[in-house]
Coordinates of C-alpha atoms and ligand atoms in Angstrom, one line a residue:
M26 CA 10.8 -8.3 21.4
T27 CA 7.8 -8.3 23.7
G28 CA 6.1 -5.6 25.7
T29 CA 2.9 -4.5 27.4
P30 CA 1.0 -1.5 26.1
A31 CA 0.9 1.5 28.3
P32 CA -2.5 2.4 29.7
V33 CA -4.4 4.7 27.3
P34 CA -4.6 8.2 28.6
A35 CA -7.9 10.1 28.5
R36 CA -6.0 13.1 27.0
A37 CA -3.5 13.2 24.1
T38 CA -2.0 15.7 21.8
V39 CA -2.6 13.4 18.8
G40 CA -5.2 10.7 18.8
I41 CA -4.7 8.1 16.0
V42 CA -7.6 5.9 14.8
G43 CA -6.3 2.7 13.2
G44 CA -3.1 0.7 13.7
G45 CA -2.2 -0.2 10.1
P46 CA 1.0 1.1 8.5
A47 CA -0.1 4.7 8.4
G48 CA -1.1 4.9 12.1
L49 CA 1.8 2.8 13.4
L50 CA 4.5 4.7 11.4
L51 CA 2.9 8.1 12.4
A52 CA 2.8 7.0 16.1
R53 CA 6.4 5.8 15.9
L54 CA 7.7 9.1 14.4
L55 CA 5.7 11.2 16.9
H56 CA 7.0 9.1 19.8
Q57 CA 10.5 9.8 18.6
A58 CA 9.8 13.5 18.2
G59 CA 8.4 13.7 21.8
V60 CA 4.8 14.3 20.7
D61 CA 2.4 12.3 22.8
C62 CA -0.1 10.2 21.0
V63 CA -2.4 7.2 21.3
V64 CA -3.3 4.6 18.7
L65 CA -6.6 2.8 18.9
E66 CA -6.9 -0.3 16.7
S67 CA -10.1 -2.3 16.4
R68 CA -8.5 -5.7 15.6
D69 CA -6.3 -7.8 17.8
R70 CA -2.5 -7.8 17.4
A71 CA -2.2 -11.1 15.7
Y72 CA -4.8 -10.2 13.0
V73 CA -3.1 -6.9 12.3
E74 CA 0.4 -8.5 12.0
Q75 CA -0.8 -11.3 9.7
R76 CA -3.0 -9.4 7.3
Q77 CA -1.4 -10.2 4.0
R78 CA -1.2 -7.2 1.7
A79 CA 1.5 -5.1 0.0
G80 CA 5.2 -6.0 -0.5
I81 CA 7.2 -3.2 -2.2
L82 CA 8.8 -0.4 -0.3
E83 CA 10.1 2.8 -2.0
Q84 CA 13.3 4.6 -0.8
G85 CA 11.4 7.2 1.2
T86 CA 9.5 4.5 3.1
V87 CA 12.7 2.6 3.8
D88 CA 14.4 5.8 5.0
A89 CA 11.6 6.6 7.3
L90 CA 11.5 3.0 8.7
R91 CA 15.3 3.2 9.3
S92 CA 15.1 6.6 11.0
S93 CA 12.2 5.3 13.2
G94 CA 14.4 2.5 14.4
A95 CA 12.5 -0.1 12.4
G96 CA 15.2 -0.7 9.8
E97 CA 17.2 -3.4 11.4
R98 CA 15.3 -6.5 10.2
L99 CA 14.4 -4.7 6.9
D100 CA 18.1 -4.3 6.2
R101 CA 18.8 -7.9 7.1
E102 CA 15.8 -9.6 5.4
G103 CA 14.5 -7.1 2.8
L104 CA 15.4 -7.8 -0.8
A105 CA 16.8 -4.8 -2.8
H106 CA 15.4 -4.8 -6.3
D107 CA 17.0 -2.9 -9.2
G108 CA 14.3 -3.5 -11.8
I109 CA 11.1 -5.3 -12.9
E110 CA 10.3 -7.4 -16.0
L111 CA 7.3 -6.6 -18.2
R112 CA 5.8 -9.4 -20.4
W113 CA 3.4 -9.1 -23.3
D114 CA 2.7 -10.8 -26.6
R115 CA 5.1 -13.7 -25.6
R116 CA 8.1 -11.3 -25.1
A117 CA 9.9 -9.9 -22.1
Q118 CA 11.5 -6.6 -21.3
R119 CA 13.4 -5.6 -18.2
V120 CA 13.1 -2.1 -16.9
D121 CA 16.3 -1.1 -15.0
F122 CA 15.7 1.3 -12.2
P123 CA 19.2 2.7 -11.2
S124 CA 20.2 3.6 -14.8
L125 CA 16.8 5.2 -15.5
T126 CA 16.3 7.0 -12.2
G127 CA 19.7 8.3 -11.1
G128 CA 20.5 5.3 -8.8
H129 CA 17.1 4.5 -7.2
R130 CA 15.7 1.1 -6.4
V131 CA 12.9 -0.5 -4.3
W132 CA 12.8 -3.1 -1.6
V133 CA 10.7 -6.2 -1.2
Y134 CA 9.7 -6.4 2.5
A135 CA 6.1 -7.4 3.3
Q136 CA 3.6 -5.1 4.9
T137 CA 3.1 -7.8 7.6
E138 CA 6.8 -7.4 8.6
V139 CA 6.7 -3.6 8.6
V140 CA 3.7 -3.8 10.9
K141 CA 5.3 -6.4 13.2
D142 CA 8.5 -4.3 13.5
L143 CA 6.6 -1.0 14.3
V144 CA 4.2 -2.7 16.8
A145 CA 7.2 -4.3 18.6
L146 CA 9.1 -1.0 18.9
Q147 CA 6.0 0.9 20.3
L148 CA 5.3 -1.8 22.8
R149 CA 9.0 -2.0 23.8
D150 CA 8.9 1.8 24.5
G151 CA 5.6 1.6 26.4
A152 CA 3.9 3.9 23.9
P153 CA 0.1 3.9 24.1
L154 CA -1.2 1.4 21.5
L155 CA -4.4 -0.4 22.2
F156 CA -5.7 -3.4 20.2
D157 CA -9.4 -4.6 20.3
A158 CA -10.4 -0.9 20.6
R159 CA -13.1 -0.1 18.1
V160 CA -13.7 3.6 17.6
S161 CA -17.4 4.3 17.1
S162 CA -17.1 8.0 16.3
V163 CA -15.0 11.2 16.5
T164 CA -16.8 14.4 17.6
G165 CA -15.8 18.0 17.8
A166 CA -13.8 18.2 14.5
G167 CA -14.5 21.9 14.3
T168 CA -13.5 22.6 17.9
D169 CA -10.0 22.8 19.4
R170 CA -10.6 19.6 21.4
P171 CA -11.9 16.8 19.2
V172 CA -12.9 13.6 21.0
I173 CA -12.5 9.9 20.1
H174 CA -15.2 7.6 21.4
Y175 CA -14.2 3.9 21.5
A176 CA -15.2 0.6 23.1
H177 CA -12.6 -1.7 24.8
G178 CA -13.0 -4.5 27.3
G179 CA -16.8 -4.3 27.3
A180 CA -16.8 -0.6 28.3
D181 CA -17.0 2.7 26.4
H182 CA -14.2 5.3 26.7
T183 CA -13.1 8.6 25.3
V184 CA -9.8 10.4 24.5
V185 CA -9.8 14.2 24.3
C186 CA -7.2 15.3 21.7
D187 CA -5.7 18.4 20.2
Y188 CA -5.8 16.7 16.8
V189 CA -7.3 13.4 15.6
V190 CA -5.7 11.5 12.7
G191 CA -7.9 9.0 10.8
C192 CA -5.6 6.2 9.7
D193 CA -8.6 3.8 9.7
G194 CA -8.6 2.7 6.1
F195 CA -11.3 3.0 3.4
H196 CA -14.2 1.9 5.6
G197 CA -13.0 4.0 8.6
V198 CA -15.3 6.2 10.8
T199 CA -13.1 9.2 11.2
R200 CA -14.1 10.8 7.9
K201 CA -17.7 10.9 9.2
A202 CA -16.6 13.4 11.8
V203 CA -16.4 16.0 9.1
P204 CA -19.8 17.8 8.3
E205 CA -21.5 16.6 5.1
G206 CA -20.4 18.4 1.9
E207 CA -17.0 19.6 3.3
L208 CA -15.0 16.7 1.8
R209 CA -15.2 15.5 -1.8
T210 CA -14.5 12.0 -2.9
V211 CA -13.9 11.0 -6.5
G212 CA -13.0 7.6 -7.8
R213 CA -13.7 4.7 -10.0
S214 CA -13.9 0.9 -9.8
Y215 CA -12.5 -1.7 -12.2
P216 CA -14.2 -4.6 -13.9
Y217 CA -11.7 -7.2 -12.4
S218 CA -10.1 -8.3 -9.2
W219 CA -6.9 -10.1 -8.2
L220 CA -6.6 -13.6 -6.8
G221 CA -3.5 -13.5 -4.6
I222 CA -1.6 -16.6 -3.4
L223 CA 1.3 -17.4 -1.2
A224 CA 3.3 -20.5 -2.2
D225 CA 6.2 -22.3 -0.5
V226 CA 8.4 -22.3 -3.5
A227 CA 11.5 -20.2 -4.5
P228 CA 10.5 -17.3 -6.8
S229 CA 11.0 -18.3 -10.5
N230 CA 12.5 -14.9 -11.3
E231 CA 14.9 -12.8 -9.3
E232 CA 12.8 -9.7 -10.0
L233 CA 9.0 -9.0 -10.1
V234 CA 7.3 -10.0 -13.4
Y235 CA 4.2 -8.0 -14.5
A236 CA 2.6 -9.9 -17.4
H237 CA -0.1 -8.7 -19.8
S238 CA -2.0 -11.6 -21.4
P239 CA -5.2 -11.8 -23.3
R240 CA -6.2 -14.3 -20.6
G241 CA -5.7 -11.6 -18.0
F242 CA -2.9 -10.0 -16.0
A243 CA -0.5 -12.0 -13.8
L244 CA 2.2 -10.8 -11.3
L245 CA 5.1 -12.7 -9.9
S246 CA 6.4 -11.3 -6.6
M247 CA 7.9 -12.8 -3.5
R248 CA 8.1 -12.7 0.3
S249 CA 11.5 -14.3 0.8
P250 CA 14.0 -16.5 -1.2
A251 CA 11.8 -19.5 -0.3
V252 CA 8.3 -18.0 -0.6
S253 CA 6.5 -16.7 -3.8
R254 CA 3.6 -14.3 -3.9
L255 CA 1.6 -14.4 -7.1
Y256 CA -1.5 -12.7 -8.4
L257 CA -3.9 -13.5 -11.2
Q258 CA -6.6 -11.2 -12.7
V259 CA -10.0 -12.8 -12.0
P260 CA -13.6 -11.6 -12.6
N261 CA -15.2 -9.5 -9.8
G262 CA -17.0 -11.6 -7.3
T263 CA -14.7 -14.7 -7.7
D264 CA -14.7 -17.2 -4.9
P265 CA -11.1 -18.2 -4.2
A266 CA -12.4 -21.7 -3.3
A267 CA -13.4 -22.1 -7.0
W268 CA -9.7 -22.1 -8.0
T269 CA -8.0 -25.4 -7.3
D270 CA -4.2 -25.2 -6.9
E271 CA -3.7 -27.0 -10.2
R272 CA -6.0 -24.5 -12.0
I273 CA -4.0 -21.6 -10.5
W274 CA -0.6 -22.9 -11.6
D275 CA -1.9 -23.8 -15.1
E276 CA -3.3 -20.4 -15.5
L277 CA -0.2 -18.6 -14.2
D278 CA 1.9 -20.8 -16.6
A279 CA -0.2 -19.7 -19.6
R280 CA -0.2 -16.0 -18.7
F281 CA 3.6 -15.8 -18.1
A282 CA 4.4 -17.7 -21.3
V283 CA 7.2 -16.2 -23.4
D284 CA 9.0 -17.5 -26.5
A285 CA 12.2 -17.8 -24.5
D286 CA 13.0 -20.7 -22.3
W287 CA 11.3 -20.1 -18.9
T288 CA 9.5 -22.3 -16.4
L289 CA 7.3 -21.3 -13.4
A290 CA 8.2 -23.5 -10.4
R291 CA 5.2 -24.8 -8.5
G292 CA 4.9 -25.5 -4.8
P293 CA 2.3 -25.9 -2.0
I294 CA -0.2 -22.9 -1.9
T295 CA -0.6 -21.8 1.7
Q296 CA -3.0 -18.9 1.2
K297 CA -5.6 -17.7 -1.3
S298 CA -7.6 -14.5 -1.3
V299 CA -9.5 -12.2 -3.7
L300 CA -9.0 -8.5 -3.7
P301 CA -11.3 -6.0 -5.5
M302 CA -9.8 -2.9 -7.1
R303 CA -10.7 0.7 -6.9
S304 CA -9.2 4.2 -7.2
S305 CA -10.5 6.9 -4.8
V306 CA -9.3 10.3 -3.4
T307 CA -11.0 12.3 -0.7
E308 CA -10.1 16.0 -0.7
P309 CA -9.0 17.9 1.3
M310 CA -7.2 15.6 3.7
R311 CA -7.8 17.9 6.6
W312 CA -10.9 19.6 8.0
G313 CA -10.6 21.5 11.3
R314 CA -8.7 19.4 13.8
V315 CA -9.3 16.1 12.0
L316 CA -6.8 14.9 9.4
L317 CA -6.9 11.8 7.2
A318 CA -3.9 9.6 6.2
G319 CA -3.3 6.5 4.1
D320 CA -6.2 4.5 2.8
A321 CA -8.7 6.6 4.9
A322 CA -8.0 9.4 2.3
H323 CA -7.1 7.5 -0.9
I324 CA -7.1 4.1 -2.5
V325 CA -5.1 2.9 -5.5
P326 CA -5.4 -0.3 -7.4
P327 CA -2.4 -2.5 -6.4
A328 CA -0.6 -2.8 -9.8
G329 CA 1.6 0.3 -9.1
A330 CA 2.6 -1.0 -5.6
K331 CA 1.8 2.4 -4.2
G332 CA -0.8 1.9 -1.4
L333 CA 1.6 1.2 1.4
N334 CA 4.1 3.8 0.2
L335 CA 1.4 6.6 0.1
A336 CA 0.3 5.6 3.6
A337 CA 4.0 6.0 4.7
S338 CA 4.5 9.3 3.0
D339 CA 1.4 10.8 4.6
A340 CA 2.7 9.7 8.0
I341 CA 6.1 11.2 7.3
V342 CA 4.7 14.6 6.2
L343 CA 2.3 14.6 9.2
A344 CA 4.9 13.7 11.7
R345 CA 7.1 16.6 10.5
A346 CA 4.2 19.0 10.8
F347 CA 3.4 17.9 14.4
G348 CA 7.1 18.1 15.2
Q349 CA 7.2 21.7 13.9
L350 CA 4.1 22.6 15.9
A351 CA 5.6 21.1 19.1
R352 CA 9.0 22.8 18.6
T353 CA 7.9 26.2 17.3
G354 CA 4.2 26.6 17.8
S355 CA 3.8 27.0 14.0
T356 CA 0.9 25.3 12.3
A357 CA 2.4 25.9 8.8
G358 CA 3.2 22.3 8.2
L359 CA -0.3 21.2 9.3
D360 CA -1.9 23.9 7.1
A361 CA 0.1 22.7 4.1
Y362 CA -0.5 18.9 4.9
S363 CA -3.3 18.3 2.5
D364 CA -1.8 20.1 -0.5
T365 CA 1.6 18.6 0.0
C366 CA 0.3 15.0 0.2
L367 CA -2.3 15.4 -2.6
R368 CA 0.4 16.3 -5.2
R369 CA 2.0 12.9 -4.5
V370 CA -1.3 11.1 -4.2
W371 CA -2.5 12.2 -7.6
R372 CA 0.8 11.2 -9.3
A373 CA 0.4 7.8 -7.7
E374 CA -3.2 7.6 -8.7
H375 CA -2.3 8.3 -12.3
F376 CA 0.5 5.8 -12.3
S377 CA -1.6 3.1 -10.6
W378 CA -4.4 3.6 -13.1
F379 CA -1.8 3.5 -16.0
M380 CA -0.3 0.2 -14.8
T381 CA -3.7 -1.3 -14.3
T382 CA -5.3 -0.3 -17.6
T383 CA -2.1 -1.0 -19.6
L384 CA -1.7 -4.5 -18.2
H385 CA -5.2 -5.9 -17.6
T386 CA -7.6 -7.2 -20.2
A387 CA -11.2 -6.0 -19.4
P388 CA -14.1 -8.4 -20.0
D389 CA -15.0 -8.2 -23.7
Q390 CA -12.1 -5.9 -24.4
P391 CA -12.1 -4.8 -28.0
A392 CA -9.1 -6.0 -30.1
F393 CA -8.3 -2.4 -30.8
D394 CA -7.7 -1.7 -27.0
T395 CA -5.3 -4.7 -26.8
R396 CA -3.3 -3.3 -29.8
L397 CA -3.1 0.1 -28.0
Q398 CA -1.8 -1.7 -24.9
Y399 CA 0.9 -3.5 -27.0
S400 CA 1.8 -0.2 -28.6
Q401 CA 2.3 1.3 -25.2
L402 CA 4.4 -1.6 -24.0
D403 CA 6.4 -1.7 -27.2
R404 CA 7.2 2.0 -26.6
I405 CA 8.5 1.3 -23.1
A406 CA 10.8 -1.3 -24.6
A407 CA 12.0 0.9 -27.4
S408 CA 12.2 4.4 -25.8
P409 CA 14.5 5.1 -22.8
H410 CA 12.2 8.2 -22.1
A411 CA 9.1 6.0 -21.8
A412 CA 11.0 3.4 -19.7
A413 CA 12.4 6.2 -17.5
E414 CA 8.9 7.6 -17.0
L415 CA 7.7 4.2 -15.7
A416 CA 10.8 3.6 -13.6
R417 CA 10.6 7.1 -11.9
N418 CA 7.0 6.5 -11.0
Y419 CA 7.7 3.0 -9.8
V420 CA 10.6 4.0 -7.4
G421 CA 8.5 7.0 -6.2
M422 CA 8.8 10.7 -5.8
P423 CA 10.8 12.1 -2.9
V424 CA 8.7 12.7 0.2
G425 CA 7.7 16.3 1.0
Ligands
FAD3 P1 -5.0 -0.1 6.6 O1 -3.8 -1.0 6.5 O2 -6.3 -0.5 6.1 O3 -5.1 0.1 8.2 C1 -6.3 0.7 8.8 C2 -6.4 0.2 10.2 O4 -7.5 0.8 10.8 C3 -6.7 -1.3 10.2 O5 -5.8 -2.0 11.1 C4 -8.2 -1.4 10.7 O6 -8.4 -2.6 11.5 C5 -8.2 -0.1 11.6 N1 -9.6 0.4 11.8 C6 -10.6 0.5 10.8 N2 -11.7 1.0 11.4 C7 -11.4 1.2 12.7 C8 -12.2 1.7 13.8 N3 -13.4 2.1 13.7 N4 -11.6 1.8 15.0 C9 -10.3 1.4 15.2 N5 -9.5 0.9 14.2 C10 -10.1 0.8 13.0 N6 -1.1 -2.3 -1.7 C11 -0.1 -2.6 -2.5 O7 0.7 -1.7 -2.8 N7 0.1 -3.9 -3.0 C12 -0.8 -4.9 -2.6 O8 -0.6 -6.0 -3.0 C13 -1.9 -4.6 -1.8 N8 -2.7 -5.6 -1.4 C14 -3.8 -5.2 -0.7 C15 -4.8 -6.2 -0.4 C16 -5.9 -5.8 0.4 C17 -6.9 -6.9 0.7 C18 -6.1 -4.5 0.8 C19 -7.3 -4.1 1.6 C20 -5.1 -3.6 0.5 C21 -4.0 -3.9 -0.3 N9 -3.0 -3.0 -0.6 C22 -2.0 -3.3 -1.4 C23 -3.1 -1.6 -0.1 C24 -2.2 -1.4 1.1 O9 -2.2 -2.6 1.9 C25 -2.8 -0.3 1.9 O10 -2.7 0.9 1.0 C26 -2.2 0.0 3.2 O11 -2.5 -1.1 4.1 C27 -2.7 1.3 3.8 O12 -2.3 1.4 5.1 P2 -3.3 2.2 6.1 O13 -2.6 2.2 7.4 O14 -3.7 3.5 5.5 O15 -4.7 1.4 6.1
DHB4 C1 3.2 -6.9 -4.6 C2 1.9 -6.3 -4.7 C3 1.7 -5.4 -5.7 O1 0.5 -4.9 -5.9 C4 2.8 -5.0 -6.6 O2 2.5 -4.2 -7.6 C5 4.0 -5.6 -6.4 C6 4.2 -6.5 -5.4 C7 3.4 -7.9 -3.5 O3 2.4 -8.1 -2.8 O4 4.5 -8.4 -3.4

């Protein structure tokens, strides 16, 4: 599918800063609801479509993509997963989702593909979506006509909006439109990062494997039946170039090791990158006519696979609220937006922190802490209640 972006109007009901998953899904859902909006994205289309990030979609995200028209390739190429495997202390335990959650599961479908599908649909429909458009500021948050200021094609432009939604990620500018002291950000960092690789080799397990090891955490995921996505815990500040392919495979082998017969298939590594980890929440997610969604409002460490799904659920809640406003004139949904989303955000923050701290080994971690981690993992293996708690969090809360 190809298409040419429609010209960006100088006036819009909803101005969206950032064309990542949150901004694109919101724009798509608003377009379908007949609410006019513009998306301004600082990067070019190829960059946004190839930025390698998350890979797990919850049911609510899949449902929203399907109803937005972006479900066709997802249904064809996405891989439905009914469980994950946990490994620790050379043993393995599968956590079965459907039996523990009343029939729920997740899908493996990369963020790159979600973004490609949403961009293609918006361009096909001639919806205003502008790449290479860097927003410098948002002004008038406390008025009924906030203004987005951006640069594109060597000139400065503005869009006057009824509402502005900041979907511009953790380093975005939209948050700065709110007067100092009105928003509160709390968070924490972690003393480790992930080295993520893509490899042209069939995944060595049908389901994802989350491995605790005294050498550090490792995760086996996938992008397709022929492409593996793997992650290794590494020290903060690691240069990916310091890790040769052989060193990566040897280390993964050691961390996934179990007493049972299992081998990790190796293949050409096509991409390496290091991602730092943090938890952060900005509250409330709305001030005046400016709203925040996705990573612009909250960050989770990746071990719970929640970042992309939280971005999607914010977009879904917000699209419903704008739809209600357009249909009935009621701002009830917008007024409830922050509280509605923050309930889910804090649950995901807790789960992501839990997965991170249960599965990683901190530098100089006391042996006592490792025994506590084993005890927690042993309990998940032994207790259906503990396994169900993990499974329910992993498949996600219903949206709303
Ligand atoms: P983003 O995807 O960050 O999109 C924000 C968009 O705003 C970007 O396109 C950016 O270019 C644009 N923008 C920023 N500033 C401006 C501006 N001034 N003007 C215009 N546009 C602007 N989650 C997982 O669950 N699993 C993972 O493995 C995982 N890996 C990740 C790896 C990395 C390196 C990062 C950064 C995140 C990862 N995440 C992962 C988190 C997940 O990808 C995010 O939660 C998700 O992308 C959030 O979507 P978003 O649309 O809110 O933000
Ligand atoms: C992927 C990333 C995650 O952080 C995770 O918990 C599961 C899968 C992935 O990129 O495939």
